[in-house]
mmCIF file of C-alpha atoms in Angstrom:
data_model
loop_
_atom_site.group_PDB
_atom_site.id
_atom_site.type_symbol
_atom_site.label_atom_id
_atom_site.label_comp_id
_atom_site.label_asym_id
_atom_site.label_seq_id
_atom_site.Cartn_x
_atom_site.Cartn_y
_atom_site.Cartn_z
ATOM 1 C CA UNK A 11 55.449 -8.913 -18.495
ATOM 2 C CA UNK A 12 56.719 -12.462 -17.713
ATOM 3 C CA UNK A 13 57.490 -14.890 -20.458
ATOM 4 C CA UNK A 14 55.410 -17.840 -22.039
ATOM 5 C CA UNK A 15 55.827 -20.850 -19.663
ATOM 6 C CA UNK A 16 54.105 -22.867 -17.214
ATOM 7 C CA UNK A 17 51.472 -20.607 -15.125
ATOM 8 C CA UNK A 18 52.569 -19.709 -11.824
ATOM 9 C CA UNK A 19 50.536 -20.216 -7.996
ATOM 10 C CA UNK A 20 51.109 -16.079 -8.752
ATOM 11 C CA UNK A 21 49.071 -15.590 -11.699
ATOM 12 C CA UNK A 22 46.352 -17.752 -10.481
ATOM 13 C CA UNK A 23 45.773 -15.498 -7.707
ATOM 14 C CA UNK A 24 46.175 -12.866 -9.691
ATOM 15 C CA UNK A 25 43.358 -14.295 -12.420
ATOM 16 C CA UNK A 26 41.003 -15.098 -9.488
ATOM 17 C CA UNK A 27 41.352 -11.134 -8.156
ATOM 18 C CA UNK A 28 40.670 -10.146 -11.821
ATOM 19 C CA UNK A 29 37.748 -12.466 -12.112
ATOM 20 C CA UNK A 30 36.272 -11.087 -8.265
ATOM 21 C CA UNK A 31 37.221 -7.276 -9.458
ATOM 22 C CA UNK A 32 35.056 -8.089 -12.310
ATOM 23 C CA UNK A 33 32.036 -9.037 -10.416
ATOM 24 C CA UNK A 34 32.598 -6.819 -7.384
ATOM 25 C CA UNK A 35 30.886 -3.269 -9.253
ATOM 26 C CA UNK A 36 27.839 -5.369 -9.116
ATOM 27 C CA UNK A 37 28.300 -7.004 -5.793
ATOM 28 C CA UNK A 38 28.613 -4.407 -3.924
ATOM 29 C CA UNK A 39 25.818 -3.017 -5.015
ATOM 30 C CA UNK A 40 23.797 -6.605 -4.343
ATOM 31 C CA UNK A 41 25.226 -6.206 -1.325
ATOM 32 C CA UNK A 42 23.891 -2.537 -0.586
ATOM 33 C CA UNK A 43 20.622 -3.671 -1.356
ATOM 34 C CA UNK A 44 20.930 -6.048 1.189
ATOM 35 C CA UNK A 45 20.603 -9.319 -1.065
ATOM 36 C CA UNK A 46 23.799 -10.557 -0.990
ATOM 37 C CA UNK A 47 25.961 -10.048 2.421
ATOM 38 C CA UNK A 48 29.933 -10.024 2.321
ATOM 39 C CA UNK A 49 31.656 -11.748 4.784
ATOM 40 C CA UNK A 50 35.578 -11.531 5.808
ATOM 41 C CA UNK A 51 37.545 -14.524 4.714
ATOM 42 C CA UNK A 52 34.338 -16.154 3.255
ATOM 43 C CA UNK A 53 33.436 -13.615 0.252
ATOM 44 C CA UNK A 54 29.431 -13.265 -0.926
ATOM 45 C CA UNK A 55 26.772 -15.058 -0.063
ATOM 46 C CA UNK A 56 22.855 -14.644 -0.796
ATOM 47 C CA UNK A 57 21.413 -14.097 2.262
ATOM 48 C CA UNK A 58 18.164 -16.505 1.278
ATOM 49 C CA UNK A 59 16.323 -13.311 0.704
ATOM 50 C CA UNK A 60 13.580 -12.791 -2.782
ATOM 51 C CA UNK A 61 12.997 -9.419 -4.345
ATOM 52 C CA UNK A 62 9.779 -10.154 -2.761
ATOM 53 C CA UNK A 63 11.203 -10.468 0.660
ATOM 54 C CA UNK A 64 13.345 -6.620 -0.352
ATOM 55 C CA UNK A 65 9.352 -4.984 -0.802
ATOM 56 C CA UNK A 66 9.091 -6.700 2.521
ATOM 57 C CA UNK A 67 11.821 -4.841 4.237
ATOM 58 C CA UNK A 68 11.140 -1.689 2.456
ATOM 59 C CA UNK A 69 7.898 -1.804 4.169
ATOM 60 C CA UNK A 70 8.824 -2.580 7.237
ATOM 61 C CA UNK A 71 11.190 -0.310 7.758
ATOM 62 C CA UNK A 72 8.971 2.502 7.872
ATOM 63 C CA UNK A 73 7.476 3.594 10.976
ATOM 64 C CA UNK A 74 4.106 5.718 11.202
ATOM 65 C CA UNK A 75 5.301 8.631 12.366
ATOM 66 C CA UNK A 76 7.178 8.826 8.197
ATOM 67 C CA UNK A 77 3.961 8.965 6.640
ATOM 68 C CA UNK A 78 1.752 10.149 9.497
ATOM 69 C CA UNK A 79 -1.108 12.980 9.036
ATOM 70 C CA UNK A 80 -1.812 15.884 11.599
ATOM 71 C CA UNK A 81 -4.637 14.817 13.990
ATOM 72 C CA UNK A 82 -7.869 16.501 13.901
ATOM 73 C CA UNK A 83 -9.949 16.321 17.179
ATOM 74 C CA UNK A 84 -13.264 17.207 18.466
ATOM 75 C CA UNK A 85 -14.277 17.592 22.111
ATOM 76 C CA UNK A 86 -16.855 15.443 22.959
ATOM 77 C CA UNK A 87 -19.373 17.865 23.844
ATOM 78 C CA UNK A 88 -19.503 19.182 20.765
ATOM 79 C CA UNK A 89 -22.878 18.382 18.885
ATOM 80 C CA UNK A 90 -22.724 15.777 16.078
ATOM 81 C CA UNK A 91 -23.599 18.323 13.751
ATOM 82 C CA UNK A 92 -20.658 20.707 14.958
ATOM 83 C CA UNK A 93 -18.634 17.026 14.537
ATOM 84 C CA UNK A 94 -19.378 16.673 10.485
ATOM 85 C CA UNK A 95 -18.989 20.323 10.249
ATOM 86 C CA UNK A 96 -15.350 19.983 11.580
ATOM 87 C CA UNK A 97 -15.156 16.594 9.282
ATOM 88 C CA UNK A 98 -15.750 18.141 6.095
ATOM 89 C CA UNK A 99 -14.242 21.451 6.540
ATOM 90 C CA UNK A 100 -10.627 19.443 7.713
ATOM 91 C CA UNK A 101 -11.407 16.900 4.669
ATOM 92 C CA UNK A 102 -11.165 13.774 6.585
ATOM 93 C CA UNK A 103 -13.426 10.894 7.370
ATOM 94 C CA UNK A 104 -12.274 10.107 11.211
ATOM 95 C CA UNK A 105 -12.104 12.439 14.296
ATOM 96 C CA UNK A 106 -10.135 11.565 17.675
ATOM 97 C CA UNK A 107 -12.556 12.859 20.166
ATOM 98 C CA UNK A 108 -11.192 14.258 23.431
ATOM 99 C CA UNK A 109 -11.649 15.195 27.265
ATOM 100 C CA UNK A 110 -12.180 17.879 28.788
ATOM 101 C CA UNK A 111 -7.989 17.423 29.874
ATOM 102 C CA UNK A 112 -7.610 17.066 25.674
ATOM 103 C CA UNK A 113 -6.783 13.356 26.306
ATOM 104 C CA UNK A 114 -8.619 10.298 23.969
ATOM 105 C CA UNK A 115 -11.547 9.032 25.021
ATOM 106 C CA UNK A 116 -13.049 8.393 21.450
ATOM 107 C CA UNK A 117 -13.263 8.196 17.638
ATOM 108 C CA UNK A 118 -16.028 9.200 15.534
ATOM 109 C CA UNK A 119 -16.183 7.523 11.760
ATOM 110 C CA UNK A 120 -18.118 9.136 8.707
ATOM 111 C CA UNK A 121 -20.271 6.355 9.359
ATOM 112 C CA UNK A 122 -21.275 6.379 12.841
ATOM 113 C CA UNK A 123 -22.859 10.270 11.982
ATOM 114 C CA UNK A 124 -24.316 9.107 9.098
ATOM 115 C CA UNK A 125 -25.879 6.383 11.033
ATOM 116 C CA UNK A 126 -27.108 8.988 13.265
ATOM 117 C CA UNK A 127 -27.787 11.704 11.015
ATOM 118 C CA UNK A 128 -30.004 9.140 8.544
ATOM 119 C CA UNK A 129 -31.809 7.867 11.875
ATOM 120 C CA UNK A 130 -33.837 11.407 11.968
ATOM 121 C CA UNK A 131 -31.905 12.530 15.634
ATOM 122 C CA UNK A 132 -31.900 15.679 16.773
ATOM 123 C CA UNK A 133 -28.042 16.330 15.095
ATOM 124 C CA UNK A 134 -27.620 19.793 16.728
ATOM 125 C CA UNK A 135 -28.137 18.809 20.116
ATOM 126 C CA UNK A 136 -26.476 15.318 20.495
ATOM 127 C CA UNK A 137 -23.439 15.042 21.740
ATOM 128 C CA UNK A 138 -20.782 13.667 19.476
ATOM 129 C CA UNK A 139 -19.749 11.624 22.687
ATOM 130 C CA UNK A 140 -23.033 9.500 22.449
ATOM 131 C CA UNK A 141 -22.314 8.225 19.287
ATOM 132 C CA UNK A 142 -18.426 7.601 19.180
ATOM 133 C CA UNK A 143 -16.452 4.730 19.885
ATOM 134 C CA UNK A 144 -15.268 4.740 23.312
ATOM 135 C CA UNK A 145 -11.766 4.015 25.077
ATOM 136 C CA UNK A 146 -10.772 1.213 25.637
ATOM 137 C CA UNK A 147 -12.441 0.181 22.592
ATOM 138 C CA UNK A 148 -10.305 1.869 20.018
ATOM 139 C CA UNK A 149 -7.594 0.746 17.816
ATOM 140 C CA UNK A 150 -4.565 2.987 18.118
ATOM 141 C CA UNK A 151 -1.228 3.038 16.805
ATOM 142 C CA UNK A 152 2.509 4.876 18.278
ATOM 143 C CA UNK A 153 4.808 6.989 16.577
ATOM 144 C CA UNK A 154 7.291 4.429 16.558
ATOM 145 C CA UNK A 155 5.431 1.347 15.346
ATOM 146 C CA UNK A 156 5.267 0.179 11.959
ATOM 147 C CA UNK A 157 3.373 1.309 8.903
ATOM 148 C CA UNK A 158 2.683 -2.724 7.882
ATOM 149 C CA UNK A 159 1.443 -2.898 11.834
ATOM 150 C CA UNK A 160 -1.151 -0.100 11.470
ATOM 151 C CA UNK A 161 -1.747 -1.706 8.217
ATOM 152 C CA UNK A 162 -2.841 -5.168 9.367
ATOM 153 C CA UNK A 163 -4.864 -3.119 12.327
ATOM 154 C CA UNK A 164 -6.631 -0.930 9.748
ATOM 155 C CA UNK A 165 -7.604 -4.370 8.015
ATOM 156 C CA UNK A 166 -7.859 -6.711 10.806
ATOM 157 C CA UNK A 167 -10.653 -4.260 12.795
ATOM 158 C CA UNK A 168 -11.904 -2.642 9.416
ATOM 159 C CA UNK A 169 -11.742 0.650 9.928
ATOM 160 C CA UNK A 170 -10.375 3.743 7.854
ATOM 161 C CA UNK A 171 -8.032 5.489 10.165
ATOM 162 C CA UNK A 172 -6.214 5.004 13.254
ATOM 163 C CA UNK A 173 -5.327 7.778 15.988
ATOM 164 C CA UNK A 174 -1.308 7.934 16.290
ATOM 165 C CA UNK A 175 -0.931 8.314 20.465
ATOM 166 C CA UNK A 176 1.779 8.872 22.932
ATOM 167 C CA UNK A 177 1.379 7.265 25.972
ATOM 168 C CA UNK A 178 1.419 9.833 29.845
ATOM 169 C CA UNK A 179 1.703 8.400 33.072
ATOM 170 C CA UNK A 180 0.040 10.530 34.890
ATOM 171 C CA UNK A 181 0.944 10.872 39.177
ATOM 172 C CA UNK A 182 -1.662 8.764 40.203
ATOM 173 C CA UNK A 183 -0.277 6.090 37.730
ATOM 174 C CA UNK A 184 -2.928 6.362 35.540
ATOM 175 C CA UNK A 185 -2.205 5.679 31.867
ATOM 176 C CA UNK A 186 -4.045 8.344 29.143
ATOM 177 C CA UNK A 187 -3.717 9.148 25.568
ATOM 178 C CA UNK A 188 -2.390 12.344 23.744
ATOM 179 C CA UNK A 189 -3.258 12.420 20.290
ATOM 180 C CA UNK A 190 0.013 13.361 18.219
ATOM 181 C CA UNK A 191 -1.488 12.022 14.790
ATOM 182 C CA UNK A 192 -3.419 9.897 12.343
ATOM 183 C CA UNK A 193 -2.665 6.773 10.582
ATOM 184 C CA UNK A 194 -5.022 6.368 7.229
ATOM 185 C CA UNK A 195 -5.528 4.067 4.345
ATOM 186 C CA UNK A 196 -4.612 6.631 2.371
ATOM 187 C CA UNK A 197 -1.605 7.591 4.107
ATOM 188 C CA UNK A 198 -0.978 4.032 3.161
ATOM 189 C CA UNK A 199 -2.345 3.929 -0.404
ATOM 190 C CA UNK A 200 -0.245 7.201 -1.117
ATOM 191 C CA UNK A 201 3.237 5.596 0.387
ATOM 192 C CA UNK A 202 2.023 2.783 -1.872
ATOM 193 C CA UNK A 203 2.365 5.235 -4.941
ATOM 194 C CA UNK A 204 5.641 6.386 -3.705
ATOM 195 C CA UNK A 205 7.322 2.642 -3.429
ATOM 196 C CA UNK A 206 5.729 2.269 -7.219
ATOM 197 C CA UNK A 207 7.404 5.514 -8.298
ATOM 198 C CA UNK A 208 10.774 4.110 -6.648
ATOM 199 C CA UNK A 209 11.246 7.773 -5.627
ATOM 200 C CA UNK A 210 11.960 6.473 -1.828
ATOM 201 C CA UNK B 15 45.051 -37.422 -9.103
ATOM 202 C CA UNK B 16 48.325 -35.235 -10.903
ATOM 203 C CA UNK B 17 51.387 -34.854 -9.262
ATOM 204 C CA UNK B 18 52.862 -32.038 -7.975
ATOM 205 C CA UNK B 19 54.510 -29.467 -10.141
ATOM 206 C CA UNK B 20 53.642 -26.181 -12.046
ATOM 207 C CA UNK B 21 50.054 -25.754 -13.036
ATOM 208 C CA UNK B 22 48.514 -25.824 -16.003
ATOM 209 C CA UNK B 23 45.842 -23.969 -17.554
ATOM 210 C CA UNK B 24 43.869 -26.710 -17.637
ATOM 211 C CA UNK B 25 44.018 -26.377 -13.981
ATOM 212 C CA UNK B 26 43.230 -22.403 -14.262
ATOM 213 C CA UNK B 27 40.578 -23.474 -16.122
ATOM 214 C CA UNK B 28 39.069 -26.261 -13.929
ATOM 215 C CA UNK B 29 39.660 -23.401 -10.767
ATOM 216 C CA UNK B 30 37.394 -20.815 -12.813
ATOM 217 C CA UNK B 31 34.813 -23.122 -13.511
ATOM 218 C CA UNK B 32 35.087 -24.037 -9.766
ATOM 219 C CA UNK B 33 34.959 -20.500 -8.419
ATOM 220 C CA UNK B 34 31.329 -19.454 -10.877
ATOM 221 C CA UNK B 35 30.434 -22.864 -9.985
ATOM 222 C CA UNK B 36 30.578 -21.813 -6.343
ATOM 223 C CA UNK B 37 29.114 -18.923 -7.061
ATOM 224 C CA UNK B 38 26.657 -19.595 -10.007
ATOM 225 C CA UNK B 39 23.808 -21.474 -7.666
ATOM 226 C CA UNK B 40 23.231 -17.957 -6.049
ATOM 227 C CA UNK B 41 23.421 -15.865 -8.994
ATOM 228 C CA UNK B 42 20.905 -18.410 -10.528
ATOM 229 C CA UNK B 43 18.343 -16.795 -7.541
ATOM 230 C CA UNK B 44 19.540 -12.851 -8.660
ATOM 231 C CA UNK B 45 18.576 -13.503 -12.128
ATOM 232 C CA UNK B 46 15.166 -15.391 -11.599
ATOM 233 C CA UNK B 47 14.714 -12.158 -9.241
ATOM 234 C CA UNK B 48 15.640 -9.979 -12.179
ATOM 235 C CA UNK B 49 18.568 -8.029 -10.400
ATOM 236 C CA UNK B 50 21.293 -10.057 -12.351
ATOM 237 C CA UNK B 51 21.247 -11.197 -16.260
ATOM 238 C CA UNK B 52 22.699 -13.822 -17.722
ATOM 239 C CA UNK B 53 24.066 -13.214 -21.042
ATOM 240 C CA UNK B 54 26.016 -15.843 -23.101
ATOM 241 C CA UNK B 55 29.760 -15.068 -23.539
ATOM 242 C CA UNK B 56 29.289 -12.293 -21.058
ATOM 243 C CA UNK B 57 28.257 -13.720 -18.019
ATOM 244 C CA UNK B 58 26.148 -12.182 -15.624
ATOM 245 C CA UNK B 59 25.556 -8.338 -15.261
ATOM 246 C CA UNK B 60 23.973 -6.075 -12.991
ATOM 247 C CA UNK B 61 21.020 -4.733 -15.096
ATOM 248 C CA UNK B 62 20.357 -1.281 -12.547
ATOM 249 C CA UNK B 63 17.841 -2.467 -10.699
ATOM 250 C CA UNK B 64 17.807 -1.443 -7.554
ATOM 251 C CA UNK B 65 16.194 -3.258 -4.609
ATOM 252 C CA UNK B 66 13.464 -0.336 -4.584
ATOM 253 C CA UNK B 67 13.193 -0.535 -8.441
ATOM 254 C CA UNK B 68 12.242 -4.047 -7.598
ATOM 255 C CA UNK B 69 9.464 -2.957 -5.083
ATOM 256 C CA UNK B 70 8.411 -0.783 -8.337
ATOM 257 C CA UNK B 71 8.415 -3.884 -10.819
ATOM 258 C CA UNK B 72 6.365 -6.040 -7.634
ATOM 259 C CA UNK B 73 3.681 -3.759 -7.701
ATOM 260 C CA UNK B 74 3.548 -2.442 -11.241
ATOM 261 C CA UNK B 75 3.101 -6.153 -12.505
ATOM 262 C CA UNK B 76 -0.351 -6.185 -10.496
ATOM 263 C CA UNK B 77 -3.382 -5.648 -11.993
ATOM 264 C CA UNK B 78 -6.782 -4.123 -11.122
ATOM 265 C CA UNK B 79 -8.741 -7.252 -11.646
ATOM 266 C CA UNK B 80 -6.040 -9.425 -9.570
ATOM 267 C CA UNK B 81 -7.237 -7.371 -5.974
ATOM 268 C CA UNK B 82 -10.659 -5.539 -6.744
ATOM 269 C CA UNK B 83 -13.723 -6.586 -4.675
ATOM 270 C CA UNK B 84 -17.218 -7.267 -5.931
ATOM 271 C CA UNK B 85 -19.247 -4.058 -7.261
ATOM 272 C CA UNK B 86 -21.577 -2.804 -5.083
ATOM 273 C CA UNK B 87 -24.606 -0.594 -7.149
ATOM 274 C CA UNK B 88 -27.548 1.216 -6.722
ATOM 275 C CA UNK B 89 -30.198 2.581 -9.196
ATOM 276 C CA UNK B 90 -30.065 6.017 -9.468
ATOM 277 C CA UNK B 91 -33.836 6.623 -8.727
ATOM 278 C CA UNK B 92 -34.122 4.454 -5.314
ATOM 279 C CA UNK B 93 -33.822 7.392 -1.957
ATOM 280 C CA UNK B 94 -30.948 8.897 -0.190
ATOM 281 C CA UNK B 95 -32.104 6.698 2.858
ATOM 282 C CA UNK B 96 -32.384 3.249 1.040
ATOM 283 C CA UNK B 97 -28.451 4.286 -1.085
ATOM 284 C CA UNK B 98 -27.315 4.220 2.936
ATOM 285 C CA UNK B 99 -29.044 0.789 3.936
ATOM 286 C CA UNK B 100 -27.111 -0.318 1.083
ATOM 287 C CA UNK B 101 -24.067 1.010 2.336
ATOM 288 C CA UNK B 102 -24.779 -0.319 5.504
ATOM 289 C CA UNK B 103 -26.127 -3.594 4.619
ATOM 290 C CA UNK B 104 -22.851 -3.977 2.791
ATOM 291 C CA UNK B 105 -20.777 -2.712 4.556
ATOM 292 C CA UNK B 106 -18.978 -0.193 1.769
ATOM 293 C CA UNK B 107 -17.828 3.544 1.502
ATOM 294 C CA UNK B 108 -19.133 3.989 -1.845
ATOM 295 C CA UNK B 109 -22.100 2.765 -4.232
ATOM 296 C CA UNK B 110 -21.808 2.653 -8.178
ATOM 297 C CA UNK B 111 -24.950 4.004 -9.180
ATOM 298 C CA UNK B 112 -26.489 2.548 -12.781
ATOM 299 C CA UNK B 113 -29.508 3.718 -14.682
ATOM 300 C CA UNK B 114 -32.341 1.808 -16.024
ATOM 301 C CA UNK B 115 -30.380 -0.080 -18.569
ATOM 302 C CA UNK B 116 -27.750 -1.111 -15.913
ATOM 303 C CA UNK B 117 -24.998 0.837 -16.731
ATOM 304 C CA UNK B 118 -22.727 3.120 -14.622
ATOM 305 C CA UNK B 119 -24.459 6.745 -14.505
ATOM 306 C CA UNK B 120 -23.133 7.741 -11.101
ATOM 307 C CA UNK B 121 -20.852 7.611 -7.955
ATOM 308 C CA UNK B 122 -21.865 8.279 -4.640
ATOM 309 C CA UNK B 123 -19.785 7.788 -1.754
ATOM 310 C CA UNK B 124 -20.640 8.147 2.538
ATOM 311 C CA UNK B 125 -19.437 11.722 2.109
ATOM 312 C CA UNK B 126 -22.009 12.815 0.048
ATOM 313 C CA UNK B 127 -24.877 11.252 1.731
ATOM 314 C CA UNK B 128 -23.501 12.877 4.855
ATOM 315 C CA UNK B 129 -23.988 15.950 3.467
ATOM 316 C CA UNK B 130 -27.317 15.590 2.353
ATOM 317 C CA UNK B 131 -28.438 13.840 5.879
ATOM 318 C CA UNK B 132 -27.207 16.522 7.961
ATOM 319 C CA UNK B 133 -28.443 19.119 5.683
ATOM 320 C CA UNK B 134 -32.144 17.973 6.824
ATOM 321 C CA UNK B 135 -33.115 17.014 3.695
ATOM 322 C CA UNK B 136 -36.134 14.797 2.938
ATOM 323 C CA UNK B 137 -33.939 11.496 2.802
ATOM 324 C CA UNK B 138 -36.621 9.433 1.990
ATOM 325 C CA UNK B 139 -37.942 11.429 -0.922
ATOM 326 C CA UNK B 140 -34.811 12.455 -2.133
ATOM 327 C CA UNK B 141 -33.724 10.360 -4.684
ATOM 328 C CA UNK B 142 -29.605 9.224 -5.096
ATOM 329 C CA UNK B 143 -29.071 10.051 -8.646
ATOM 330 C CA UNK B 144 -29.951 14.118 -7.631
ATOM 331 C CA UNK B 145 -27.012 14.097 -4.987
ATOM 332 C CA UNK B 146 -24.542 11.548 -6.657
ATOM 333 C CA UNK B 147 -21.084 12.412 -9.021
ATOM 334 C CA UNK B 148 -22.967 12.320 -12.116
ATOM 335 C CA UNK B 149 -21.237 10.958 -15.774
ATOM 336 C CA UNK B 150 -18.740 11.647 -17.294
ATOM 337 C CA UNK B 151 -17.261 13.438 -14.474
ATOM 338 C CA UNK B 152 -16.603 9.930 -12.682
ATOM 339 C CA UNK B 153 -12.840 8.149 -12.234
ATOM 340 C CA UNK B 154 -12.930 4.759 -13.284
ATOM 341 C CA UNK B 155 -10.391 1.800 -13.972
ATOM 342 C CA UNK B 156 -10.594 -1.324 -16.115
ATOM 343 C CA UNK B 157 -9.577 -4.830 -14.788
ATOM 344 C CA UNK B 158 -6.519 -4.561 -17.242
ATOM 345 C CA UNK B 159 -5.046 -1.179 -15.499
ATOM 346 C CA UNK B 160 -2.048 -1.153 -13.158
ATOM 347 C CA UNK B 161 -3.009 -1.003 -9.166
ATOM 348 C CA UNK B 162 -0.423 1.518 -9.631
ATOM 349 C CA UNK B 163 -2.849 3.555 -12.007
ATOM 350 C CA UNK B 164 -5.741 2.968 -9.648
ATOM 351 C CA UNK B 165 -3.819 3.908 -6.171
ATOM 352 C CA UNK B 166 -2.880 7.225 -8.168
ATOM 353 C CA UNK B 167 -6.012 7.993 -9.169
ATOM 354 C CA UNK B 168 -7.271 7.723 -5.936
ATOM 355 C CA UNK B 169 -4.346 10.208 -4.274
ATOM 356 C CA UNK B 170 -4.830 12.385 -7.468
ATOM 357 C CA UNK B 171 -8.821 12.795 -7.568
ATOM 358 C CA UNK B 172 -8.904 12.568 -3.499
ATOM 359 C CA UNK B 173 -11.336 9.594 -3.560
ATOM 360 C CA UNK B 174 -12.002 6.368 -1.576
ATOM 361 C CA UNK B 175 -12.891 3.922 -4.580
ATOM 362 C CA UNK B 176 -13.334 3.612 -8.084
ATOM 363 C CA UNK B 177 -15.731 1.291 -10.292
ATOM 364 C CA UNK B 178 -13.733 -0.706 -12.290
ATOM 365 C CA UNK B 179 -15.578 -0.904 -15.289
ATOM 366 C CA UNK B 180 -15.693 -2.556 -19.393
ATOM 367 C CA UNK B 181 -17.228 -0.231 -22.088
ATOM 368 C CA UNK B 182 -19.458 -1.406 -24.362
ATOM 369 C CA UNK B 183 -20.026 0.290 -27.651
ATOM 370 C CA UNK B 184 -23.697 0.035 -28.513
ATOM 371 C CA UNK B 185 -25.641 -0.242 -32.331
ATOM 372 C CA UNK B 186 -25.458 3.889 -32.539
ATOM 373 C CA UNK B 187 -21.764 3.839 -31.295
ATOM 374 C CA UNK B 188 -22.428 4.911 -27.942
ATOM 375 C CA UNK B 189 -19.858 3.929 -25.298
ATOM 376 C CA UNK B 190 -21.700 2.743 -22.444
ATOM 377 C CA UNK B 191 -19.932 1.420 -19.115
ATOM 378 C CA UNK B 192 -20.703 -1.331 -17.548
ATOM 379 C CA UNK B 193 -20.008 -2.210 -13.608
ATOM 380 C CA UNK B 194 -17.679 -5.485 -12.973
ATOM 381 C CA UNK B 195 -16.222 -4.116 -9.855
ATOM 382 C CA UNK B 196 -14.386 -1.841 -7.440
ATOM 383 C CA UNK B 197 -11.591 -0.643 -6.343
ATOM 384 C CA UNK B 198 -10.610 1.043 -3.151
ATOM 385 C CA UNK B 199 -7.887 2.378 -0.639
ATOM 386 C CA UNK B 200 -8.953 -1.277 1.793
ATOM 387 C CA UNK B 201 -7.891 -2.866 -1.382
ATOM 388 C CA UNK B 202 -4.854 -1.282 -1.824
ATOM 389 C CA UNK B 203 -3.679 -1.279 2.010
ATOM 390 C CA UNK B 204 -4.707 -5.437 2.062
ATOM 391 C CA UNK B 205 -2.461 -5.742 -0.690
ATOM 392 C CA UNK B 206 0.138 -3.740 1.142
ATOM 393 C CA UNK B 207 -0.117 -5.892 3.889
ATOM 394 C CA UNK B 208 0.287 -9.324 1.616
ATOM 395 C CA UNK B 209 3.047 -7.003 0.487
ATOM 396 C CA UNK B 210 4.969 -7.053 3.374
ATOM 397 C CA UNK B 211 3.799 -10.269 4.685
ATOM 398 C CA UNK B 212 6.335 -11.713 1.304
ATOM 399 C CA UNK B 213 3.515 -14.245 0.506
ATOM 400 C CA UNK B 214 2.524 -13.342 -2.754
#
């Protein structure tokens, strides 16, 4: 230990790394959490984002295929009927309807057979393909985008679900749709539940 | 300006006071977020929140009545076909249904009516309050409950919405429940998207 005296360039540096050890536990843990950012030469700064702005990057760091569900499809030959059949025996409330190749060329809501099933049709012999929304018409979402995009599309076009597609060329150049999902709101209410539980 | 020579703690003290002063504007932001407190003679200390713990206090702090949409009701004795022009005509998944003295005696949601329109019931004969979830076996929310409570209620009990409701006790001491609202899985994903949009 040096004596009493006049405080040296030395110590000062020395105080200053004491004071920054101090506050460094909980920096670096600012930092992890990506609100502060440490820079050589320069030390911490705040990065100008709000706890508000962290639920924003939790969120959008999560793409659909974290949360997605299996898809559940229907050919569209199959009779309505056959169609809420399939509905309430896989529990959901939207079908991807396919081709005869198994590729999208539809969706069929809760509500478009109820529409038809309350408008007195014959349920057992029309087509579910009559009555579904058709391609190109149809709001889909990849693997790869983001939960807050199929969010904003589940909201922006109203609906409940979205089908989760890859994308085949096929020879002729032709684009079509394999079904490899589906997006829901309550995929998204039930992430929602999860970010509240903080048990990401 | 003093002149050269050893430093005093005076000076120490003046760098200090410079070095929280540098860093003090940004630490001002971390404790108005909550990450960081300020505590006199301490200083500031990380209080263990993480950045997810802060998505957790963002959406605990919301309330049912802050996000819920109008309620949308039917009288229990009015048809199966007239409860889905209501649905229709309003554009909802599920109908509150009331009994004579207004108050909640039912749920009935698309699914249901499905069933019943499919089945080849008389829908026009066939009154709502025979195929509705009938009192007290119903999942409700007040305006005053977490969106957290209502989002797990709605994974929990596998439903699309939930009337948000006040009780009234009447003369006998009967707790009746009146309507004021609902709450669904579009509710919760719209707030998701606000969420992650960081404009709340």
């Amino acid at each position: 230990m040096k004596e009493k005296g006049p405080i040296t360039g030395e110590q000062i540096a020395d105080l200053l790394e004491l004071t920054r050890a101090t506050l460094r536990p909980d920096l670096a843990i600012l930092t992890m959490s990506g609100i502060l950012e440490a820079r050589p030469r320069v030390g911490y700064y705040y990065n100008g984002r709000s706890g508000n702005t962290l639920v924003a990057r939790a969120i959008s760091k999560l793409r659909v295929k974290d949360i997605k569900s299996l898809p559940v499809v229907a050919r569209e030959t199959v009779s309505v009927y056959d169609a809420v059949v399939t509905m309430f025996t896989e529990d959901v409330g939207t079908l991807s309807v396919v081709d005869g190749d198994g590729y999208l060329s539809g969706v069929v809501s809760r509500k478009d057979l109820l529409k038809i099933a309350i408008s007195g049709g014959d349920v057992h012999k029309m087509p579910v393909g009559m009555v579904m929304t058709r391609m190109p018409n149809i709001i889909t979402v990849t693997p790869d985008d983001t939960v807050y995009l199929a969010a904003k599309r589940l909201i922006t076009h109203q609906i409940d679900a979205l089908p989760v597609v890859r994308t085949f060329v096929q020879p002729n150049g032709q684009e079509r749709l394999e079904v490899v999902g589906r997006l829901t709101k309550t995929n998204i209410t039930r992430f929602f539940v999860e970010l509240a539980n903080d048990e990401l």
